[in-house]
Short mmCIF file of C-alpha atoms and ligand atoms in Angstrom, two decimals:
data_model
loop_
_atom_site.label_atom_id
_atom_site.label_comp_id
_atom_site.label_asym_id
_atom_site.label_seq_id
_atom_site.Cartn_x
_atom_site.Cartn_y
_atom_site.Cartn_z
CA MET A 10 -3.64 -18.90 -28.81
CA THR A 11 -3.95 -16.29 -26.10
CA GLY A 12 -2.80 -12.84 -27.10
CA ARG A 13 -0.77 -10.53 -24.94
CA PRO A 14 -2.83 -10.01 -21.77
CA ASN A 15 -3.94 -6.51 -20.85
CA VAL A 16 -2.38 -6.02 -17.42
CA HIS A 17 -3.17 -2.31 -17.11
CA ASP A 18 -6.93 -2.09 -16.77
CA ALA A 19 -8.63 -2.74 -13.46
CA GLU A 20 -12.01 -4.52 -13.22
CA PRO A 21 -15.10 -2.62 -14.42
CA ILE A 22 -16.69 -0.55 -11.65
CA PRO A 23 -19.92 -2.26 -10.45
CA ARG A 24 -23.13 -0.96 -12.03
CA ALA A 25 -24.50 0.16 -8.66
CA ALA A 26 -21.81 2.85 -8.59
CA ARG A 27 -23.09 4.35 -11.86
CA GLU A 28 -26.61 4.68 -10.50
CA GLU A 29 -25.37 6.34 -7.33
CA ILE A 30 -23.12 8.70 -9.31
CA ASP A 31 -26.06 9.65 -11.51
CA ARG A 32 -28.07 10.45 -8.38
CA LEU A 33 -25.20 12.58 -7.01
CA LEU A 34 -24.76 14.41 -10.32
CA THR A 35 -28.48 15.13 -10.44
CA SER A 36 -28.55 16.58 -6.93
CA GLY A 37 -25.08 18.16 -7.14
CA ASP A 38 -24.42 16.79 -3.65
CA LEU A 39 -20.71 16.06 -4.08
CA PHE A 40 -19.25 17.51 -0.86
CA ARG A 41 -19.11 15.12 2.08
CA TYR A 42 -20.35 17.69 4.61
CA THR A 43 -23.35 19.12 2.70
CA ALA A 44 -25.96 16.55 3.69
CA PRO A 45 -26.91 16.37 7.40
CA ASP A 46 -26.02 12.69 7.54
CA ASP A 47 -25.48 9.48 5.55
CA ALA A 48 -23.21 11.11 2.97
CA PRO A 49 -21.58 8.48 0.71
CA VAL A 50 -18.17 9.25 2.28
CA SER A 51 -19.57 8.64 5.81
CA ARG A 52 -21.17 5.42 4.65
CA LEU A 53 -17.90 4.28 3.08
CA GLU A 54 -16.14 4.94 6.39
CA GLN A 55 -18.72 2.90 8.33
CA GLU A 56 -18.63 0.03 5.84
CA PHE A 57 -14.85 -0.05 5.61
CA ALA A 58 -14.42 0.05 9.40
CA ALA A 59 -16.94 -2.81 9.74
CA ALA A 60 -15.18 -4.84 7.01
CA LEU A 61 -11.86 -4.45 8.82
CA GLY A 62 -13.27 -4.87 12.33
CA VAL A 63 -11.95 -1.51 13.56
CA LYS A 64 -13.77 1.26 15.43
CA TYR A 65 -12.99 4.21 13.16
CA ALA A 66 -12.14 5.01 9.56
CA LEU A 67 -11.43 8.36 7.89
CA ALA A 68 -11.63 8.52 4.09
CA VAL A 69 -9.25 11.02 2.47
CA SER A 70 -7.80 12.02 -0.88
CA SER A 71 -4.99 9.42 -1.01
CA CYS A 72 -3.01 6.96 1.07
CA SER A 73 -0.23 9.55 1.08
CA SER A 74 -2.51 12.02 2.85
CA ALA A 75 -3.61 9.26 5.24
CA LEU A 76 0.05 8.64 6.15
CA PHE A 77 0.68 12.37 6.54
CA LEU A 78 -2.38 12.76 8.78
CA ALA A 79 -1.35 9.68 10.79
CA LEU A 80 1.97 11.32 11.65
CA LYS A 81 0.25 14.65 12.42
CA ALA A 82 -2.33 12.84 14.58
CA LEU A 83 0.54 11.32 16.60
CA ASP A 84 1.61 14.92 17.37
CA LEU A 85 5.27 14.28 16.58
CA PRO A 86 7.48 17.31 17.23
CA ARG A 87 9.30 18.87 14.27
CA ASP A 88 12.39 16.86 13.16
CA THR A 89 11.24 13.64 14.86
CA LYS A 90 12.93 10.62 13.30
CA VAL A 91 10.55 8.13 11.70
CA LEU A 92 11.81 4.66 10.80
CA ILE A 93 10.66 3.44 7.37
CA PRO A 94 11.75 0.53 5.16
CA ALA A 95 14.27 1.41 2.42
CA PHE A 96 12.11 -0.50 -0.07
CA THR A 97 8.86 1.39 -0.46
CA PHE A 98 7.16 3.88 -2.75
CA ALA A 99 8.50 7.47 -2.68
CA ALA A 100 5.14 8.58 -1.23
CA VAL A 101 6.17 7.13 2.15
CA PRO A 102 9.34 9.17 2.81
CA SER A 103 7.45 12.07 1.20
CA SER A 104 4.65 11.87 3.78
CA VAL A 105 7.29 11.91 6.54
CA VAL A 106 8.94 15.01 5.08
CA HIS A 107 5.50 16.59 4.62
CA ALA A 108 4.87 16.08 8.37
CA ASP A 109 8.16 17.93 9.14
CA CYS A 110 9.78 14.70 10.31
CA VAL A 111 12.98 12.96 9.18
CA PRO A 112 12.87 9.51 7.55
CA VAL A 113 15.43 6.93 8.74
CA LEU A 114 15.73 4.03 6.30
CA VAL A 115 15.93 0.39 7.37
CA GLU A 116 17.42 -2.37 5.24
CA VAL A 117 15.09 -4.73 3.39
CA GLY A 118 16.18 -8.29 2.52
CA GLU A 119 15.93 -10.19 -0.74
CA ASN A 120 12.49 -11.45 0.35
CA TYR A 121 11.27 -7.78 0.23
CA ARG A 122 10.70 -7.75 4.00
CA ILE A 123 12.33 -5.62 6.69
CA ASP A 124 15.73 -6.88 7.84
CA MET A 125 15.04 -7.34 11.56
CA GLU A 126 18.70 -7.06 12.59
CA ASP A 127 18.95 -3.61 11.02
CA PHE A 128 15.52 -2.70 12.41
CA LYS A 129 16.65 -3.57 15.96
CA ALA A 130 19.89 -1.67 15.50
CA LYS A 131 18.11 1.48 14.25
CA LEU A 132 15.19 1.45 16.72
CA ALA A 133 17.07 3.88 18.98
CA ASP A 134 15.76 6.31 21.59
CA ASP A 135 15.50 9.14 19.08
CA ILE A 136 12.94 7.28 16.92
CA GLY A 137 9.49 8.82 17.47
CA ALA A 138 7.42 6.58 15.19
CA VAL A 139 7.71 3.67 12.78
CA ILE A 140 5.97 3.29 9.42
CA ILE A 141 5.84 -0.31 8.24
CA SER A 142 5.24 -0.26 4.52
CA HIS A 143 3.90 -3.63 3.40
CA MET A 144 5.37 -3.05 -0.05
CA ARG A 145 3.39 -4.82 -2.80
CA GLY A 146 1.61 -6.55 0.11
CA HIS A 147 4.76 -8.31 1.37
CA THR A 148 4.38 -8.40 5.14
CA SER A 149 7.36 -8.02 7.43
CA ASP A 150 7.60 -9.85 10.78
CA MET A 151 4.82 -7.95 12.58
CA ASP A 152 5.20 -10.06 15.76
CA ALA A 153 8.81 -8.98 16.23
CA ILE A 154 8.14 -5.40 15.10
CA MET A 155 5.19 -4.89 17.46
CA ALA A 156 7.06 -6.46 20.41
CA LEU A 157 10.10 -4.23 19.88
CA CYS A 158 8.03 -1.06 19.38
CA GLU A 159 5.64 -1.75 22.26
CA ALA A 160 8.59 -2.34 24.62
CA ARG A 161 9.81 1.17 23.76
CA GLY A 162 6.38 2.82 23.51
CA ILE A 163 6.97 3.72 19.86
CA PRO A 164 3.78 4.00 17.77
CA VAL A 165 3.56 1.89 14.60
CA VAL A 166 1.76 3.19 11.50
CA GLU A 167 0.99 0.53 8.89
CA ASP A 168 1.23 1.59 5.25
CA ALA A 169 -1.16 -1.04 3.94
CA ALA A 170 -1.75 0.90 0.69
CA HIS A 171 -1.32 -2.22 -1.41
CA SER A 172 -2.17 -4.85 1.23
CA LEU A 173 -5.93 -4.76 1.60
CA GLY A 174 -7.07 -8.33 2.34
CA THR A 175 -3.69 -9.57 3.55
CA LEU A 176 -3.76 -11.51 6.84
CA TRP A 177 -1.14 -11.98 9.56
CA HIS A 178 -2.01 -14.90 11.90
CA GLY A 179 -5.53 -14.40 10.50
CA ARG A 180 -5.57 -10.71 11.57
CA LYS A 181 -6.20 -8.08 8.94
CA ILE A 182 -3.10 -6.17 7.90
CA GLY A 183 -3.54 -2.47 8.61
CA THR A 184 -5.27 -3.17 11.95
CA ILE A 185 -2.19 -4.31 13.89
CA GLY A 186 -0.43 -0.95 14.41
CA ARG A 187 -1.93 2.18 16.07
CA ILE A 188 -3.03 3.48 12.67
CA GLY A 189 -3.38 1.80 9.26
CA ALA A 190 -3.52 3.51 5.86
CA PHE A 191 -4.91 2.11 2.58
CA SER A 192 -5.01 3.42 -0.99
CA PHE A 193 -7.89 3.50 -3.49
CA GLN A 194 -5.63 4.45 -6.40
CA SER A 195 -6.43 2.44 -9.54
CA TYR A 196 -3.67 -0.16 -9.14
CA LYS A 197 -4.90 -1.23 -5.68
CA MET A 198 -7.60 -3.74 -4.66
CA LEU A 199 -10.36 -1.11 -4.43
CA ASN A 200 -10.26 1.44 -7.24
CA ALA A 201 -11.53 5.01 -7.01
CA GLY A 202 -8.89 6.44 -9.33
CA GLU A 203 -7.54 8.32 -6.33
CA GLY A 204 -8.35 8.06 -2.65
CA GLY A 205 -7.23 6.63 0.65
CA ILE A 206 -8.48 5.71 4.09
CA LEU A 207 -7.02 5.73 7.57
CA VAL A 208 -8.19 3.29 10.27
CA SER A 209 -7.67 3.20 14.02
CA ASP A 210 -9.30 2.09 17.28
CA ASP A 211 -7.96 5.21 19.01
CA ALA A 212 -10.61 7.96 19.43
CA GLU A 213 -8.02 10.65 20.21
CA LEU A 214 -5.96 9.94 17.08
CA ILE A 215 -9.03 9.73 14.84
CA ALA A 216 -10.49 12.96 16.23
CA ARG A 217 -7.24 14.80 15.50
CA ALA A 218 -6.97 13.29 12.00
CA VAL A 219 -10.63 14.10 11.20
CA ILE A 220 -10.23 17.77 12.16
CA MET A 221 -6.93 18.15 10.27
CA SER A 222 -8.40 16.43 7.19
CA GLY A 223 -10.71 19.45 6.91
CA ALA A 224 -13.70 18.94 9.26
CA TYR A 225 -13.91 22.68 9.90
CA GLU A 226 -16.28 24.25 12.46
CA HIS A 227 -18.60 21.50 13.73
CA ASN A 228 -18.43 19.16 10.75
CA TRP A 229 -16.78 16.63 13.06
CA LYS A 230 -20.32 15.98 14.39
CA LYS A 231 -20.91 14.02 11.17
CA HIS A 232 -18.22 11.51 12.22
CA LYS A 233 -19.73 8.81 14.43
CA GLY A 234 -18.59 5.72 16.25
CA PRO A 235 -18.95 2.10 15.12
CA ARG A 236 -22.16 1.32 13.16
CA GLY A 237 -22.98 5.03 13.03
CA GLN A 238 -23.68 5.19 16.78
CA ASN A 239 -22.97 8.20 18.99
CA ASP A 240 -19.60 7.77 20.66
CA PRO A 241 -18.99 9.85 23.84
CA GLU A 242 -15.24 9.15 23.85
CA LEU A 243 -14.95 10.43 20.28
CA GLU A 244 -17.13 13.49 21.02
CA GLU A 245 -14.96 14.40 24.01
CA ALA A 246 -11.84 14.12 21.88
CA PHE A 247 -13.38 16.38 19.19
CA ALA A 248 -14.36 18.96 21.83
CA ARG A 249 -10.80 18.90 23.20
CA TRP A 250 -9.25 19.60 19.78
CA GLN A 251 -11.81 22.11 18.46
CA ASN A 252 -9.98 25.13 16.94
CA LYS A 253 -6.60 23.83 18.11
CA LEU A 254 -5.44 22.15 14.90
CA PRO A 255 -4.66 23.36 11.37
CA LEU A 256 -6.94 22.22 8.53
CA TYR A 257 -5.05 20.53 5.70
CA ASN A 258 -8.17 19.78 3.58
CA THR A 259 -7.41 16.30 2.31
CA ARG A 260 -11.07 15.27 2.19
CA MET A 261 -12.63 12.68 -0.10
CA SER A 262 -15.47 13.63 -2.45
CA ASN A 263 -18.80 11.79 -2.48
CA LEU A 264 -18.11 10.74 -6.08
CA SER A 265 -15.02 8.75 -5.05
CA ALA A 266 -16.90 7.13 -2.17
CA ALA A 267 -19.69 6.14 -4.56
CA VAL A 268 -17.11 4.42 -6.77
CA VAL A 269 -15.53 2.45 -3.90
CA ARG A 270 -18.57 1.38 -1.87
CA PRO A 271 -20.01 -1.27 -4.23
CA GLN A 272 -16.52 -2.77 -4.61
CA ILE A 273 -16.26 -3.69 -0.91
CA PRO A 274 -18.48 -6.81 -1.31
CA GLU A 275 -16.21 -7.85 -4.23
CA LEU A 276 -13.11 -7.81 -2.04
CA GLY A 277 -13.30 -11.45 -0.85
CA ARG A 278 -13.45 -12.73 -4.41
CA ARG A 279 -10.70 -10.41 -5.61
CA VAL A 280 -8.39 -11.52 -2.80
CA ARG A 281 -9.13 -15.20 -3.47
CA ASP A 282 -8.59 -14.93 -7.23
CA GLY A 283 -5.52 -12.72 -6.84
CA LEU A 284 -3.85 -15.20 -4.50
CA ALA A 285 -4.71 -18.22 -6.67
CA ASN A 286 -3.39 -16.45 -9.78
CA HIS A 287 -0.23 -15.34 -8.01
CA ASP A 288 0.52 -18.76 -6.57
CA TYR A 289 -0.07 -20.43 -9.93
CA VAL A 290 2.39 -18.13 -11.70
CA ALA A 291 4.84 -18.31 -8.75
CA ALA A 292 4.97 -22.12 -8.95
CA ARG A 293 5.63 -21.96 -12.69
CA LEU A 294 8.37 -19.34 -12.26
CA ASN A 295 10.02 -21.23 -9.39
CA ALA A 296 10.50 -24.18 -11.77
CA SER A 297 13.11 -22.04 -13.57
CA ALA A 298 16.66 -22.20 -12.23
CA TRP A 299 17.02 -18.44 -12.86
CA ILE A 300 13.87 -17.15 -11.18
CA GLU A 301 12.93 -17.19 -7.52
CA VAL A 302 9.66 -16.03 -5.97
CA PRO A 303 10.30 -15.53 -2.22
CA PRO A 304 7.73 -17.40 -0.10
CA PRO A 305 5.51 -15.50 2.36
CA LEU A 306 6.43 -15.61 6.06
CA PRO A 307 4.55 -18.48 7.79
CA PRO A 308 1.89 -16.28 9.55
CA GLU A 309 1.11 -14.39 6.32
CA THR A 310 -1.80 -15.00 3.92
CA ARG A 311 -1.21 -12.82 0.90
CA ALA A 312 -3.65 -10.78 -1.25
CA PRO A 313 -1.53 -10.00 -4.33
CA ASP A 314 -2.52 -8.29 -7.58
CA SER A 315 1.03 -8.29 -8.92
CA ILE A 316 4.04 -10.60 -8.70
CA GLN A 317 7.62 -9.92 -7.63
CA PHE A 318 10.51 -12.30 -8.24
CA ASN A 319 14.30 -12.26 -8.12
CA LEU A 320 16.58 -13.11 -11.03
CA VAL A 321 19.22 -15.55 -9.85
CA GLY A 322 22.75 -15.92 -11.18
CA MET A 323 22.41 -13.14 -13.76
CA SER A 324 24.82 -10.27 -14.39
CA ASP A 325 23.50 -6.70 -14.78
CA GLU A 326 23.77 -7.14 -18.53
CA GLU A 327 21.79 -10.40 -18.42
CA VAL A 328 19.09 -8.71 -16.33
CA VAL A 329 18.73 -6.06 -19.04
CA ARG A 330 18.58 -8.78 -21.71
CA PHE A 331 15.97 -10.67 -19.68
CA GLN A 332 13.77 -7.57 -19.69
CA GLN A 333 14.23 -7.21 -23.46
CA GLU A 334 13.44 -10.88 -24.09
CA ALA A 335 10.33 -10.68 -21.87
CA ARG A 336 9.17 -7.52 -23.65
CA ALA A 337 9.68 -9.21 -27.04
CA ARG A 338 7.31 -11.91 -25.76
CA GLY A 339 4.69 -9.35 -24.73
CA VAL A 340 5.39 -9.00 -20.99
CA ASN A 341 6.78 -5.81 -19.47
CA ILE A 342 8.99 -6.32 -16.43
CA GLN A 343 10.23 -3.58 -14.17
CA VAL A 344 13.47 -4.23 -12.29
CA PHE A 345 13.09 -1.75 -9.42
CA GLY A 346 16.76 -0.73 -9.31
CA MET A 347 17.49 -0.79 -13.04
CA SER A 348 14.93 1.60 -14.51
CA GLN A 349 15.85 5.25 -14.57
CA ASP A 350 14.28 7.46 -11.89
CA ASN A 351 12.32 4.56 -10.36
CA ALA A 352 10.22 5.91 -7.47
CA ARG A 353 10.87 2.75 -5.41
CA ALA A 354 14.68 3.02 -5.53
CA PHE A 355 15.82 4.91 -2.44
CA TRP A 356 18.81 6.52 -4.22
CA ASN A 357 16.32 8.51 -6.28
CA TRP A 358 14.81 10.14 -3.17
CA ALA A 359 17.04 13.20 -3.44
CA PHE A 360 14.50 15.19 -1.38
CA LEU A 361 15.42 13.35 1.85
CA PRO A 362 16.65 15.79 4.50
CA GLU A 363 19.37 13.34 5.58
CA ALA A 364 21.42 11.03 3.36
CA PRO A 365 19.95 7.51 3.59
CA GLY A 366 23.27 5.64 3.99
CA ALA A 367 24.59 2.88 1.77
CA LEU A 368 21.91 0.22 2.51
CA PRO A 369 23.79 -2.49 0.56
CA ARG A 370 21.25 -5.30 1.16
CA THR A 371 18.34 -3.26 -0.15
CA ARG A 372 20.39 -2.02 -3.09
CA GLN A 373 21.40 -5.56 -4.03
CA MET A 374 17.78 -6.73 -3.84
CA LEU A 375 16.52 -3.80 -5.96
CA MET A 376 19.03 -4.68 -8.71
CA ARG A 377 17.53 -8.16 -9.16
CA ALA A 378 13.90 -7.80 -8.04
CA CYS A 379 11.37 -7.81 -10.89
CA ASP A 380 7.82 -6.57 -10.78
CA THR A 381 4.90 -7.26 -13.05
CA ARG A 382 1.22 -6.62 -12.65
CA LEU A 383 -1.13 -9.60 -12.35
CA PRO A 384 -4.66 -8.14 -12.21
CA VAL A 385 -7.04 -10.51 -10.45
CA ARG A 386 -9.30 -10.78 -13.52
CA LEU A 387 -6.64 -12.62 -15.61
CA THR A 388 -7.61 -16.06 -16.95
CA ARG A 389 -5.51 -19.23 -16.74
CA PRO A 390 -4.38 -18.97 -20.42
CA GLU A 391 -3.33 -15.36 -19.77
CA LEU A 392 -1.37 -16.42 -16.68
CA ASP A 393 0.31 -19.15 -18.76
CA PHE A 394 1.15 -16.56 -21.41
CA ILE A 395 2.97 -14.48 -18.77
CA ALA A 396 4.70 -17.46 -17.10
CA ASP A 397 5.78 -18.92 -20.48
CA ALA A 398 7.19 -15.56 -21.54
CA LEU A 399 9.23 -15.12 -18.36
CA VAL A 400 10.53 -18.68 -18.14
CA SER A 401 11.55 -18.77 -21.78
CA ALA A 402 13.10 -15.28 -21.58
CA ALA A 403 15.30 -16.43 -18.67
CA HIS A 404 16.16 -19.64 -20.53
CA ASP A 405 17.16 -17.70 -23.64
CA VAL A 406 19.37 -15.34 -21.66
CA LYS A 407 21.12 -18.07 -19.67
CA VAL A 408 21.11 -21.14 -21.87
CA ALA A 409 20.22 -20.56 -25.50
CA ALA A 410 22.53 -17.53 -25.86
CA ARG A 411 25.43 -19.56 -24.48
CA ALA A 412 24.68 -22.53 -26.74
CA TYR A 413 24.82 -20.29 -29.82
CA GLY A 414 28.02 -18.71 -28.55
CA THR A 415 26.65 -15.18 -28.56
C1 PLP B 601 0.21 3.13 -3.75
C2 PLP B 601 1.06 3.17 -2.55
C3 PLP B 601 1.19 4.34 -1.78
C4 PLP B 601 0.56 5.66 -2.17
O1 PLP B 601 -0.83 5.61 -2.26
P1 PLP B 601 -1.61 6.89 -2.88
O2 PLP B 601 -3.04 6.59 -2.58
O3 PLP B 601 -1.32 6.90 -4.34
O4 PLP B 601 -1.09 8.09 -2.18
C5 PLP B 601 1.94 4.29 -0.63
N1 PLP B 601 2.56 3.16 -0.25
C6 PLP B 601 2.49 2.02 -0.97
C7 PLP B 601 3.17 0.78 -0.47
C8 PLP B 601 1.75 1.99 -2.15
O5 PLP B 601 1.67 0.86 -2.85
#
């Protein structure tokens, strides 16, 4: 019998990282701007940009700082309204507040994707930018979003923190908007403990973000164009912004870059295994009358390392019992809207400068949407352990309890 799977640990960090870290510890060369060139952080940026097929990447301390810098790079005036989905991690509205802007929340449907009717209604003239948060990798209708935003000249920032490897019509998520942001926190596809990266094809935006990330004096000269080549457009943009921007110092350390770099070649396998695992568990869960895993939108190829599903036909009390039954079987389930102080429930974002509104669709979804990790390294028996636990927990809540008259 398979025991309770460990769903917390990530994969071991590849051995090559340990050798590189040993080299860095021996030389003490941990700051990205000490060496004249080829610092591990610069190499990570080149490799990541090449893997995504974009011109520029800027590695920083977290995805949150990447989102903050993206908004600062767009040069949004104070109090600009920024449209964000109402279902996202608290870091997203936080980055908007950090950039002195005001988040406006858009409804999210029971398939975890942006409600396009509400999006259209709220995309008014006073919206200065849009952040699309592909929450848990669930991709909203990027065709409709880009068409609506391009028609109004509104820049789109993609929060692809948890979406690395996801495709939309075969295009890499995070490369569709003006700027994309990814996370290297331990629960994401590439794990540095902490870290993030911002990508763009726009030299002006990248130059501004690089300087504000802490490339003081002439350290920007260590940021090159694609494949490490000199890039006149980028150099002109740096010269234009020299001394004109504040330095927020959200840099990445060479140690973090050394941890991420050898994981990039593992990404294809992780995405493949993660999707196969997810779809296997999803099919098993969908066989239950009480559980529904929303399908992806047709243009979307997912890259999941967790699974989300809705409980169907259950009262609040039954949802609580479902969680208890699942836990008794060794599987922890988070219902986004039911756990106290959940950072993904918009009513807990009491720091918002403006009240978010009622958002009934998102609220309803959050009260039934369950979340459980599904690390890509899990084996088939471990996946069956999780699926069995969830299906039988739902059955016990809905059927067995009734049969016994409890
Ligand atoms: C993890 C995550 C973030 C924050 O990333 P950090 O690197 O921890 O700042 C933002 N948005 C989403 C959707 C996330 O999953």
